[in-house]
CSV table of C-alpha atoms and ligand atoms in Angstrom, one decimal:
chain,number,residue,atom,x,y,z
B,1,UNK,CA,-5.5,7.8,9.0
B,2,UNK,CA,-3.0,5.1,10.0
B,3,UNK,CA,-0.4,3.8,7.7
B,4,UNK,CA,1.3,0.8,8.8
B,5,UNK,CA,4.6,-0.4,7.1
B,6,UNK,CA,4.7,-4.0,7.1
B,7,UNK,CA,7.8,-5.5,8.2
B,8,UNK,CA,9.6,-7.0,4.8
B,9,UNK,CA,6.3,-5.5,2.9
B,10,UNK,CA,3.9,-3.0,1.7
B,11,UNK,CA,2.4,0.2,3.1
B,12,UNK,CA,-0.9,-0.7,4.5
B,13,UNK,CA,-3.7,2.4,4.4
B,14,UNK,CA,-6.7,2.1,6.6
B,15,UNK,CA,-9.0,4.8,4.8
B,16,UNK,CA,-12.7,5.5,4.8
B,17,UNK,CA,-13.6,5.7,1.1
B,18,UNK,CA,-12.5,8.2,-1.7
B,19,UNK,CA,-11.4,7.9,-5.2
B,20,UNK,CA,-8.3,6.8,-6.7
B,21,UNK,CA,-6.6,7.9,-9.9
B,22,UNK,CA,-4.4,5.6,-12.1
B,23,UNK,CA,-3.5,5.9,-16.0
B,24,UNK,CA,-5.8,8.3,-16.1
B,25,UNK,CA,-8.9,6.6,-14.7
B,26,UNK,CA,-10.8,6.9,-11.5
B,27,UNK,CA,-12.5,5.1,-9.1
B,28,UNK,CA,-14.7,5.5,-6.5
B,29,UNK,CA,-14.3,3.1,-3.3
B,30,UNK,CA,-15.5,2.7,-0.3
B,31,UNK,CA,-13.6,1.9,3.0
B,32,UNK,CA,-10.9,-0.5,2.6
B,33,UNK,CA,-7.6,-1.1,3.6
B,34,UNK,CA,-4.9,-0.5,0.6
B,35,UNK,CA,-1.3,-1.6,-0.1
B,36,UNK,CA,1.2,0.2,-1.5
B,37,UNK,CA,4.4,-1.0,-2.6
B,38,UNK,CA,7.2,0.1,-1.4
B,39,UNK,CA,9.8,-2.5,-2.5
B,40,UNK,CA,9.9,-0.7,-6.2
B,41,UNK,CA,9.2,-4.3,-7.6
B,42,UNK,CA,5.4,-4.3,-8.0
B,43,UNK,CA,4.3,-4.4,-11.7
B,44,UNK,CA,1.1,-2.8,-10.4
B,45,UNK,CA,2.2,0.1,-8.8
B,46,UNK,CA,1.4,1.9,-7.0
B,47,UNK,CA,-0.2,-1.1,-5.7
B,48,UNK,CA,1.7,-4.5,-3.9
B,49,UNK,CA,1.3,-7.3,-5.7
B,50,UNK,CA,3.1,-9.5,-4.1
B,51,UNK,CA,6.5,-9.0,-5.8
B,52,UNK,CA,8.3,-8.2,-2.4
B,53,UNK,CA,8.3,-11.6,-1.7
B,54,UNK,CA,10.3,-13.2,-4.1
B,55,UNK,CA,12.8,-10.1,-4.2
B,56,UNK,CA,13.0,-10.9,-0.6
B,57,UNK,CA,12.8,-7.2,0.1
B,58,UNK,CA,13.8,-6.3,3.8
B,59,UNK,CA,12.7,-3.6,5.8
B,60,UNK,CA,11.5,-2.5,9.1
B,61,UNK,CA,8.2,-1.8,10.3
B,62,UNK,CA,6.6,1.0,11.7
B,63,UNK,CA,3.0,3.3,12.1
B,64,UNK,CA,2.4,6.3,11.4
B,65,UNK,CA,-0.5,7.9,12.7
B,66,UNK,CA,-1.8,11.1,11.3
B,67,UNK,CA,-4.6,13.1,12.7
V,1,LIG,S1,5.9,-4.0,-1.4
V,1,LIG,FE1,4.7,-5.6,-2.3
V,1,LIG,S2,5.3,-5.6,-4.3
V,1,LIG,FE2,6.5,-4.0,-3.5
């Protein structure tokens, strides 16, 4: 799995399908890439939506790489 944090931006997870969990519901999905917010601004966490922009959140980037 590779996790990618997106200079100014979200966490960006390359994964190969699986569920996910939120308020109590899941879902299935199949391989995507999914962004995570990691500004605190996103009104769909844990998700990005796009709120890091006009908080004009700053950060650096990096990859993680986990085997
Ligand atoms: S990182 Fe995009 S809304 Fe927080």
């Amino acid at each position: 799995m590779k996790i990618i944090a997106t200079e100014n931006a979200s966490l960006s997870i390359k994964i190969n399908g699986g569920k996910i969990t939120k308020d109590g519901k899941e879902e299935n999905i199949g391989p995507k890439t999914i962004y995570l917010c990691r500004c605190g601004g996103s009104k769909n966490k844990p998700f990005c939506d796009g709120t890091h922009r006009s908080i004009s959140f700053h950060a650096e980037s990096a990859e993680i790489e986990i085997e």
